[in-house]
PDB file of C-alpha atoms in Angstrom:
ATOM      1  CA  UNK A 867      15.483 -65.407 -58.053  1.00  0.00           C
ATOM      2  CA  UNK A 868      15.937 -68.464 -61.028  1.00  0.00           C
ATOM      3  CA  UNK A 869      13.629 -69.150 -63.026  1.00  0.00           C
ATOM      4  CA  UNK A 870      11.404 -72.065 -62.268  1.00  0.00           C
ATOM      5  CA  UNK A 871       9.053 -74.715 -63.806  1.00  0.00           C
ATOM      6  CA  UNK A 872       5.971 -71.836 -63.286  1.00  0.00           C
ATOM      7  CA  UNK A 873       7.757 -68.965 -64.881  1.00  0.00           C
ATOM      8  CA  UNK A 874       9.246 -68.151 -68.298  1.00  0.00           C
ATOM      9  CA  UNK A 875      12.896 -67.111 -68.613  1.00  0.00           C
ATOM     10  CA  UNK A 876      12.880 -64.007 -70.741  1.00  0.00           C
ATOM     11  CA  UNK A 877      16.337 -62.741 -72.143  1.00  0.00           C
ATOM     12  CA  UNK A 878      16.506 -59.294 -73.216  1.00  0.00           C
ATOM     13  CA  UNK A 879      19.174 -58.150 -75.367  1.00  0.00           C
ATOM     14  CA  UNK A 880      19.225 -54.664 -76.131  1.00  0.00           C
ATOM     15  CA  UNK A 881      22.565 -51.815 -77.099  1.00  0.00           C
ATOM     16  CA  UNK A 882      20.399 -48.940 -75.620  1.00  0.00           C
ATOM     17  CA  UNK A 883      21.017 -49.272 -71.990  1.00  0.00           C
ATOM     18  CA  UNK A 884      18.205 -46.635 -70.305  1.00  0.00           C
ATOM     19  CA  UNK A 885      15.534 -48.444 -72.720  1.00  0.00           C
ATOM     20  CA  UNK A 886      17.113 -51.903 -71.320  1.00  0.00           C
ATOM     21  CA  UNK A 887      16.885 -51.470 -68.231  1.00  0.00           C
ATOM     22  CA  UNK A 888      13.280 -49.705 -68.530  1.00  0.00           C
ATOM     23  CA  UNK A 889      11.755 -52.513 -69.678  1.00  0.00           C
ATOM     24  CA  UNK A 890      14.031 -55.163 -67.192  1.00  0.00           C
ATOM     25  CA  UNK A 891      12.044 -53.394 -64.533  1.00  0.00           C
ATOM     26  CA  UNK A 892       9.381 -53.376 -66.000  1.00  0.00           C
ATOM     27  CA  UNK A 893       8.898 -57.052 -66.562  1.00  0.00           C
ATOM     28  CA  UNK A 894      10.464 -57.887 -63.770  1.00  0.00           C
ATOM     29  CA  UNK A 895       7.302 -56.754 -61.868  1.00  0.00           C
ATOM     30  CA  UNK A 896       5.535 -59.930 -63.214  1.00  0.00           C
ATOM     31  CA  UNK A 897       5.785 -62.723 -61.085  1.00  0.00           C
ATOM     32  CA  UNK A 898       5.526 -65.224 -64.130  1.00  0.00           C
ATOM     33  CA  UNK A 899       8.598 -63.964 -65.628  1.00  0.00           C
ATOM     34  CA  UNK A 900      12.413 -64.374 -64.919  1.00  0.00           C
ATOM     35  CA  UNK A 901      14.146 -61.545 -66.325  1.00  0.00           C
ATOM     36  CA  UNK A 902      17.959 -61.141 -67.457  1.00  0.00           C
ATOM     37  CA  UNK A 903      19.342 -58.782 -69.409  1.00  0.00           C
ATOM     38  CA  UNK A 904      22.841 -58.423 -71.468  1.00  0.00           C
ATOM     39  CA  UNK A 905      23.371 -56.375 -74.607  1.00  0.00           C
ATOM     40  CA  UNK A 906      23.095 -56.638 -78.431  1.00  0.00           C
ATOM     41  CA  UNK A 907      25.853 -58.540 -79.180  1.00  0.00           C
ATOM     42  CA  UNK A 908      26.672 -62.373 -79.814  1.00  0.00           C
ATOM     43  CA  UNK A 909      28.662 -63.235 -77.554  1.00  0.00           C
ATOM     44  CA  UNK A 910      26.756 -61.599 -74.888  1.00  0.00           C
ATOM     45  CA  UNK A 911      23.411 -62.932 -75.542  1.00  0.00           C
ATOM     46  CA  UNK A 912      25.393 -66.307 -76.159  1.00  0.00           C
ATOM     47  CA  UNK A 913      26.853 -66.133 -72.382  1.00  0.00           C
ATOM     48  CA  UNK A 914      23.801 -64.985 -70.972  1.00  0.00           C
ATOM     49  CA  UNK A 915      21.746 -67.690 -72.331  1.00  0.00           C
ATOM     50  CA  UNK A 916      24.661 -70.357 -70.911  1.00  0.00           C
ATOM     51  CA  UNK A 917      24.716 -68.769 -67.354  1.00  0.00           C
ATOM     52  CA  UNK A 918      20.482 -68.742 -66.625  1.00  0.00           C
ATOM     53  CA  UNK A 919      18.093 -71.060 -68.431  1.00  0.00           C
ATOM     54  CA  UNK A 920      16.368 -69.162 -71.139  1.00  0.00           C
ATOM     55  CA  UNK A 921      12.456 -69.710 -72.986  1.00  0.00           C
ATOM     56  CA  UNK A 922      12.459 -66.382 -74.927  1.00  0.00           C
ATOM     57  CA  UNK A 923      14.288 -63.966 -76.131  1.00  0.00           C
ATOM     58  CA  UNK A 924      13.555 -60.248 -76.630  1.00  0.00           C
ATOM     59  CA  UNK A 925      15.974 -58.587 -78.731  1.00  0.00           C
ATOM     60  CA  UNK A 926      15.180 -54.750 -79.483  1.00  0.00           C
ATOM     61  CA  UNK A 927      16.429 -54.434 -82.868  1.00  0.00           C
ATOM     62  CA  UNK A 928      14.416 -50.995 -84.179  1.00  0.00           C
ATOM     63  CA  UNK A 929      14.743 -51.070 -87.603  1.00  0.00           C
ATOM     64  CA  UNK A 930      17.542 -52.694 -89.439  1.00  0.00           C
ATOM     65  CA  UNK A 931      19.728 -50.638 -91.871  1.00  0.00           C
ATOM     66  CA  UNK A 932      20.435 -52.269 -95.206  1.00  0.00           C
ATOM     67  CA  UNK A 933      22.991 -54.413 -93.366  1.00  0.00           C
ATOM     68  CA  UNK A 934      20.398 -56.391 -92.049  1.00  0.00           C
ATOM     69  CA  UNK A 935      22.913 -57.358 -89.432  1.00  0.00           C
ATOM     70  CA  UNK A 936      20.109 -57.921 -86.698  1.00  0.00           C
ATOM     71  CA  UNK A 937      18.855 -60.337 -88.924  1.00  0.00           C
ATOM     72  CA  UNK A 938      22.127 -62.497 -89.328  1.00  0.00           C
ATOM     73  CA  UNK A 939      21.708 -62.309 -85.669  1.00  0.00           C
ATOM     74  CA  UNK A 940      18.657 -63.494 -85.216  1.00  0.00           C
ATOM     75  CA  UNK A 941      19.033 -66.020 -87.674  1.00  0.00           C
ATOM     76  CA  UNK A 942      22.632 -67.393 -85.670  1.00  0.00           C
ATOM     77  CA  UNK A 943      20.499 -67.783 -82.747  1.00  0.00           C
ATOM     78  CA  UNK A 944      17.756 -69.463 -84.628  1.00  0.00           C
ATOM     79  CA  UNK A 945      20.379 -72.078 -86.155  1.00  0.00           C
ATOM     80  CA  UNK A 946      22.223 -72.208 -82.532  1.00  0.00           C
ATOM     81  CA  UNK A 947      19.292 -72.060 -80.333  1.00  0.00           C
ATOM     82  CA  UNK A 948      16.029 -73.272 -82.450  1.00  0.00           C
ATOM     83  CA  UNK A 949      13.919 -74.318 -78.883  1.00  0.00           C
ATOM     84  CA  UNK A 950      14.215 -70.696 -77.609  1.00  0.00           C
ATOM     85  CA  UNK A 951      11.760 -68.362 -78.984  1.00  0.00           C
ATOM     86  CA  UNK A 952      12.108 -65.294 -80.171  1.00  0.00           C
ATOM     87  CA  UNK A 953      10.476 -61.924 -79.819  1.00  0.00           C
ATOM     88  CA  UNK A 954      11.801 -58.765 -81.980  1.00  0.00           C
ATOM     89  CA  UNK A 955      10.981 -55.153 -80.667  1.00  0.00           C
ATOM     90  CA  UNK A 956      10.535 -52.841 -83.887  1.00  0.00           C
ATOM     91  CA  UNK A 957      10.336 -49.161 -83.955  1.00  0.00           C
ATOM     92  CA  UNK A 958       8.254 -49.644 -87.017  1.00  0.00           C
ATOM     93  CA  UNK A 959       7.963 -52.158 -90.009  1.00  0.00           C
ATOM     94  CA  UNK A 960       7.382 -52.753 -93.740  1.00  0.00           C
ATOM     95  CA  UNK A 961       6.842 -55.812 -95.880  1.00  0.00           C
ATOM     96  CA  UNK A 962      10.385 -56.839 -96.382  1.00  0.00           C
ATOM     97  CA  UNK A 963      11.193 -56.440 -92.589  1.00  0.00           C
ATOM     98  CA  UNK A 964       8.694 -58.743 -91.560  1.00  0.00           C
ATOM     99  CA  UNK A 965       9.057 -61.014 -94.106  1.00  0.00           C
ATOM    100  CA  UNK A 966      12.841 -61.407 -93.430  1.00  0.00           C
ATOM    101  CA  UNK A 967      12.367 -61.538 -89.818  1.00  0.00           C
ATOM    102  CA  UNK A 968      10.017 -64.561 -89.775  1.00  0.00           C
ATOM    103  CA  UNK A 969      12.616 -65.984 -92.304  1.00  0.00           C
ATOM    104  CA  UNK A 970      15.167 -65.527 -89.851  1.00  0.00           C
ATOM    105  CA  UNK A 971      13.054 -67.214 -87.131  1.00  0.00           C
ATOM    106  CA  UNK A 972      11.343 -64.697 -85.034  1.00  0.00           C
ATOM    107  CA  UNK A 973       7.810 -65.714 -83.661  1.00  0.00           C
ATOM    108  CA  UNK A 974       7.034 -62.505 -82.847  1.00  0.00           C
ATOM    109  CA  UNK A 975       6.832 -58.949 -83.555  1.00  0.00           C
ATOM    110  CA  UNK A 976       6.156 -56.217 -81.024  1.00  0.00           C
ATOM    111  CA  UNK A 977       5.494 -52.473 -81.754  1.00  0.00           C
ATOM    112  CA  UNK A 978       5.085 -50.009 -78.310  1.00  0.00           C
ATOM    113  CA  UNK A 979       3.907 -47.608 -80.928  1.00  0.00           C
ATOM    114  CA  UNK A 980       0.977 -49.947 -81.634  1.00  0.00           C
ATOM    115  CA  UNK A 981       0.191 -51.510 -78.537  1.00  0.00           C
ATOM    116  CA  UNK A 982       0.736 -51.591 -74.514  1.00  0.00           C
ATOM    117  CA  UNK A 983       2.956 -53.164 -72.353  1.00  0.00           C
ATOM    118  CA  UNK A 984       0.370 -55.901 -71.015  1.00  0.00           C
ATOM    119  CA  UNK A 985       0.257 -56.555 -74.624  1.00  0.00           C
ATOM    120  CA  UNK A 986       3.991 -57.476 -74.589  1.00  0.00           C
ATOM    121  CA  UNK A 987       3.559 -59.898 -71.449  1.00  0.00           C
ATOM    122  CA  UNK A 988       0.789 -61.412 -73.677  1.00  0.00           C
ATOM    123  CA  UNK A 989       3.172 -61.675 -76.349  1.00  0.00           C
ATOM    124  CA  UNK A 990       5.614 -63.611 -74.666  1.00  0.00           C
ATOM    125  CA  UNK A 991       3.557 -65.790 -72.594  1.00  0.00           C
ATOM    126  CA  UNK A 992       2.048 -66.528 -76.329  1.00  0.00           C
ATOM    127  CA  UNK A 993       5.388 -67.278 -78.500  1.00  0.00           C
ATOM    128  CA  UNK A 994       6.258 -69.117 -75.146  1.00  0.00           C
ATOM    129  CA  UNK A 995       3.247 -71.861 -75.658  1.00  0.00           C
ATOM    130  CA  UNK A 996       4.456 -71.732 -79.259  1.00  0.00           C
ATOM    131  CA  UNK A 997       2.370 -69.662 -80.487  1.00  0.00           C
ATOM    132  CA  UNK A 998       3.054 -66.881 -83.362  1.00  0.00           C
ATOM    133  CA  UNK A 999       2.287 -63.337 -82.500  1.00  0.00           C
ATOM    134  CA  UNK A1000       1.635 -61.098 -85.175  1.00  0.00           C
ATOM    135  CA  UNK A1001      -0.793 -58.647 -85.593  1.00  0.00           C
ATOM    136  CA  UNK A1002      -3.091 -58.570 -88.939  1.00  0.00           C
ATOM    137  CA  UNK A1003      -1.052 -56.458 -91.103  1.00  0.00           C
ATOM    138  CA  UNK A1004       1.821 -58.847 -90.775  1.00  0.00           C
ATOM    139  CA  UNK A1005      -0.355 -62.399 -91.487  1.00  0.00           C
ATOM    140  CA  UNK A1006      -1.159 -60.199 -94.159  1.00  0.00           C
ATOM    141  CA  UNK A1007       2.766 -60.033 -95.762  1.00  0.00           C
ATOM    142  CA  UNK A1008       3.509 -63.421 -94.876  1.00  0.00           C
ATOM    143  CA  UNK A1009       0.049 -65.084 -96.640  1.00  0.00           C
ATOM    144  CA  UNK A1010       0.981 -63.296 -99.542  1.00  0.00           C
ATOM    145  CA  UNK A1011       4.742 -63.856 -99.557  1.00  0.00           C
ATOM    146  CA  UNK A1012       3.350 -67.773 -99.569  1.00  0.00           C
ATOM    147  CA  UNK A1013       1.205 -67.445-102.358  1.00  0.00           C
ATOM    148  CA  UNK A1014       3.523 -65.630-104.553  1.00  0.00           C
ATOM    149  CA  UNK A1015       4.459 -67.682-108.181  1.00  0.00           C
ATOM    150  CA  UNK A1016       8.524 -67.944-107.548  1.00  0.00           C
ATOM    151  CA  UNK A1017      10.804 -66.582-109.824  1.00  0.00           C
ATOM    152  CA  UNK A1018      14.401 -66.616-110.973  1.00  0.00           C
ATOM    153  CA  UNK A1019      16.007 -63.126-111.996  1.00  0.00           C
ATOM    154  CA  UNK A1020      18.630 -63.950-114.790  1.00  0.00           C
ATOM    155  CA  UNK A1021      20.904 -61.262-115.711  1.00  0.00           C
ATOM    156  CA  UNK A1022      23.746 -61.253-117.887  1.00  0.00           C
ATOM    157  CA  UNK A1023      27.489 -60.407-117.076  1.00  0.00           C
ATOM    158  CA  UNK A1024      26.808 -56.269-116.886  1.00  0.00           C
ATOM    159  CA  UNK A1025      23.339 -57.046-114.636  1.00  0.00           C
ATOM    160  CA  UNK A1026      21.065 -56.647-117.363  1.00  0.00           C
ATOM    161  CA  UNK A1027      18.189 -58.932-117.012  1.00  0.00           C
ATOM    162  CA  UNK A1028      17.381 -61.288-120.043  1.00  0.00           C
ATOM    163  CA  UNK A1029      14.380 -62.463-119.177  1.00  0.00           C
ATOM    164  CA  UNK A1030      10.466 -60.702-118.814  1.00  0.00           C
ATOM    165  CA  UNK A1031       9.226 -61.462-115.441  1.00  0.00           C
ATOM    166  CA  UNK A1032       6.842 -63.924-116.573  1.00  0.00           C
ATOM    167  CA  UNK A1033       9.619 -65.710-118.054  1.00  0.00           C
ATOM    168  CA  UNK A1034      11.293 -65.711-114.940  1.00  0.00           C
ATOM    169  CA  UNK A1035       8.644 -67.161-112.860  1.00  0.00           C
ATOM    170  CA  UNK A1036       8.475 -70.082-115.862  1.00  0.00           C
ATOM    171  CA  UNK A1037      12.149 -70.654-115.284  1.00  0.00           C
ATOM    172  CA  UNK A1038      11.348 -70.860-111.575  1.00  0.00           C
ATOM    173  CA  UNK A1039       9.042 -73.543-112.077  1.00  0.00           C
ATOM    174  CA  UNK A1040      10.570 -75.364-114.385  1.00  0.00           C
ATOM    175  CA  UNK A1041      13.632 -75.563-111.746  1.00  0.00           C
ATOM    176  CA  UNK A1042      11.462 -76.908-109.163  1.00  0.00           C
ATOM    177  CA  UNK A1043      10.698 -79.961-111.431  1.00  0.00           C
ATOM    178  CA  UNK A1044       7.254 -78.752-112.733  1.00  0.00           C
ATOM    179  CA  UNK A1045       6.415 -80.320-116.037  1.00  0.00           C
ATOM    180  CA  UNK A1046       4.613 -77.899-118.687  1.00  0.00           C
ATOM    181  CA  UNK A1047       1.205 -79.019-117.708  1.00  0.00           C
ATOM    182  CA  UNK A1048       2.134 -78.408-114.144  1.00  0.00           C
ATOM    183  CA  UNK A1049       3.898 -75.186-114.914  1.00  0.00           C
ATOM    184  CA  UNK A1050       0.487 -73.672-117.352  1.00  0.00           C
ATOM    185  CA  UNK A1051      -1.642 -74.818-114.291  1.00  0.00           C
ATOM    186  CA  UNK A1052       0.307 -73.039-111.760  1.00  0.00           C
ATOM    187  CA  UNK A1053       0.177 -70.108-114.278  1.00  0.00           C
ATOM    188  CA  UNK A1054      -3.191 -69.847-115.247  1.00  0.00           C
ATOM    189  CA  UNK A1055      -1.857 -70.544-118.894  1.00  0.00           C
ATOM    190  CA  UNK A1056      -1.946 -73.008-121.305  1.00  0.00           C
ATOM    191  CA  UNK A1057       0.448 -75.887-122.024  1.00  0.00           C
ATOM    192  CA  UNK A1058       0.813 -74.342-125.348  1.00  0.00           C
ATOM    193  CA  UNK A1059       1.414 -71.239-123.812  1.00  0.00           C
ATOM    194  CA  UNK A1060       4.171 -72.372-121.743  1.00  0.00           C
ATOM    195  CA  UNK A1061       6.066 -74.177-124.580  1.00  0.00           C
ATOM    196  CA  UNK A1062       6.378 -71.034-126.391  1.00  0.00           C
ATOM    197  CA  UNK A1063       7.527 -69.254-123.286  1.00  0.00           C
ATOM    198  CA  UNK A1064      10.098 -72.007-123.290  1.00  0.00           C
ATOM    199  CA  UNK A1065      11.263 -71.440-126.480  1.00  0.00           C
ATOM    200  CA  UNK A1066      11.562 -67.891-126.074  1.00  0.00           C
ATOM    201  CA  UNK A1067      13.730 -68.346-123.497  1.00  0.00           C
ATOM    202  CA  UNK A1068      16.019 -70.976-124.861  1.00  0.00           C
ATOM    203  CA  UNK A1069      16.807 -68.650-127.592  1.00  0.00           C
ATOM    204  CA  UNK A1070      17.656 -66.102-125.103  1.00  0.00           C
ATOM    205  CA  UNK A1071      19.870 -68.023-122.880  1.00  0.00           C
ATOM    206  CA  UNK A1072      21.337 -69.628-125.877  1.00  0.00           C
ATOM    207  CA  UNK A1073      20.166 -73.630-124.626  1.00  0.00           C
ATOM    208  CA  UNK A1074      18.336 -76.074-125.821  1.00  0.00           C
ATOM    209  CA  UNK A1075      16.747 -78.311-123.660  1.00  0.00           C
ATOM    210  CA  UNK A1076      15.092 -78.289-120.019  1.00  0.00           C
ATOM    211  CA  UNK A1077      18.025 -79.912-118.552  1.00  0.00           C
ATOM    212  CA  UNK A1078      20.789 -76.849-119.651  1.00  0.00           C
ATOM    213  CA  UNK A1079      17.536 -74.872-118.360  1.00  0.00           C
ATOM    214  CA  UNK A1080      17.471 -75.968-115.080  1.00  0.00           C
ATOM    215  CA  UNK A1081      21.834 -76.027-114.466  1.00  0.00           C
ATOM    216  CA  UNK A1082      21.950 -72.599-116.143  1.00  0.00           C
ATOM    217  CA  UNK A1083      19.105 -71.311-113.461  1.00  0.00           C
ATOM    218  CA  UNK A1084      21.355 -72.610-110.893  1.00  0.00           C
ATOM    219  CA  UNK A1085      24.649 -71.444-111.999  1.00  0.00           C
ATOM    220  CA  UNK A1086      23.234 -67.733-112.737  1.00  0.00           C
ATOM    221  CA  UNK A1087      19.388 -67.627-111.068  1.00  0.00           C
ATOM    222  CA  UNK A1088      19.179 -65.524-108.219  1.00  0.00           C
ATOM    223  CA  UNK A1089      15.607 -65.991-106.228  1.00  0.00           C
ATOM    224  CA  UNK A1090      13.397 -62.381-106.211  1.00  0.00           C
ATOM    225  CA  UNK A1091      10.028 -61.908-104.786  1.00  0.00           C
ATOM    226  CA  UNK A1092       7.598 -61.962-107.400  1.00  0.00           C
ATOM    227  CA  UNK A1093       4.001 -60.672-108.097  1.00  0.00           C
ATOM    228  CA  UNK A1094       1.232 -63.163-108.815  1.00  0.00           C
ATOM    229  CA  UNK A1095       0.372 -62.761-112.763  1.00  0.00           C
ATOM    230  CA  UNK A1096      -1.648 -65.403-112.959  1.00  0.00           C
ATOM    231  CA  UNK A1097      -3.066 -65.290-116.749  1.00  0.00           C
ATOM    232  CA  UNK A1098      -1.331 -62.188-117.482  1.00  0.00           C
ATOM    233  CA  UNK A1099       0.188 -61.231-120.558  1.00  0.00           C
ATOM    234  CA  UNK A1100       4.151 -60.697-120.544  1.00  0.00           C
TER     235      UNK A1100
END
């Protein structure tokens, strides 16, 4: 049966086939969904998405190696595709994982290990009315990930870094435009403060102005996540 104006056109895209077609049946014992199914792949999800009309996608990626291929996936169909939601199935999770999947453009994440299947119907139905749906843990990564100072990791030709973290996070700023009031505010510190920090790492760098500051982050800066240090010493 296609999909109609009263249900939701769910794609799953999974490599395991006995878990794939588990959860096809599964689903399609709701009448408000309209269930296909292809596997992991590009060019499968991208030919299965062209031959039925598609609202979400459910793509059972476990948990990425250090590849982070699934991601690079998720993100092509995000780029390709940015009006179709999508859902990622996770064996488990960390910080990084989530973090990177949201990135990527997932609207939600779904654990079997944490919750029941009616919870996954609720899911979708959910990310389907554009809503995100995440449980508490995961709010938890991505509030903090916002709140976090930036910061630019400078290292030198052998990967050495040259600059304290603090000094890093100054750089960051400083990058994004901030002047030094701006910069101690966003800091905690005071303008004083931050002009030494600039000095400091002039002399290190071998520069001498905000300008050669700002082109030498960009040449050589590589973002990092950063902890908040607010008034800390460094």
């Amino acid at each position: 049966m296609p999909a109609t104006s009263n249900t939701i056109g769910v794609l799953i895209a999974d490599s395991n086939q006995t878990q794939r077609q588990l959860l096809v049946t599964a689903l399609r014992r709701r009448p408000e969904f309209h269930i296909n199914y292809c596997g992991l792949e590009a060019e499968s999800i991208f030919a299965a998405m062209s031959s039925i009309p598609t609202d979400v996608i459910v793509l059972n990626v476990g948990h990425p190696s250090d590849g982070w291929e699934n991601m690079t996936l998720v993100r092509r169909l995000n780029v390709t595709h940015p009006g179709i939601n999508k859902v990622l199935l996770l064996e488990n999770y960390d910080r990084d994982l989530v973090v990177n999947a949201f990135r990527s453009g997932a609207r939600g994440l779904f654990c079997f290990s944490e919750y029941p299947f009616r919870m996954l119907c609720k899911c979708l139905q959910s990310v389907h009315q554009g809503q995100v749906w995440a449980n508490n843990a995961q709010f938890q990564y991505l509030l903090e990930t916002v709140s976090q100072v930036p910061s630019l990791r400078m290292v030198n030709a052998r990967g050495m870094r040259l600059l304290t973290p603090r000094e890093e996070q100054v750089v960051a700023l400083v990058a994004d435009g901030l002047s030094n009031r701006e910069v101690a505010q966003e800091l905690n510190l005071s303008e004083h403060t931050i002009k030494k920090y600039l000095f400091r790492i002039f002399d290190k760098l071998g520069i001498s102005s905000r300008v050669e500051l700002v082109l030498y982050a960009v040449n050589h800066g590589g973002a990092r996540q950063a902890e908040w240090m607010a008034g800390a010493r460094a």
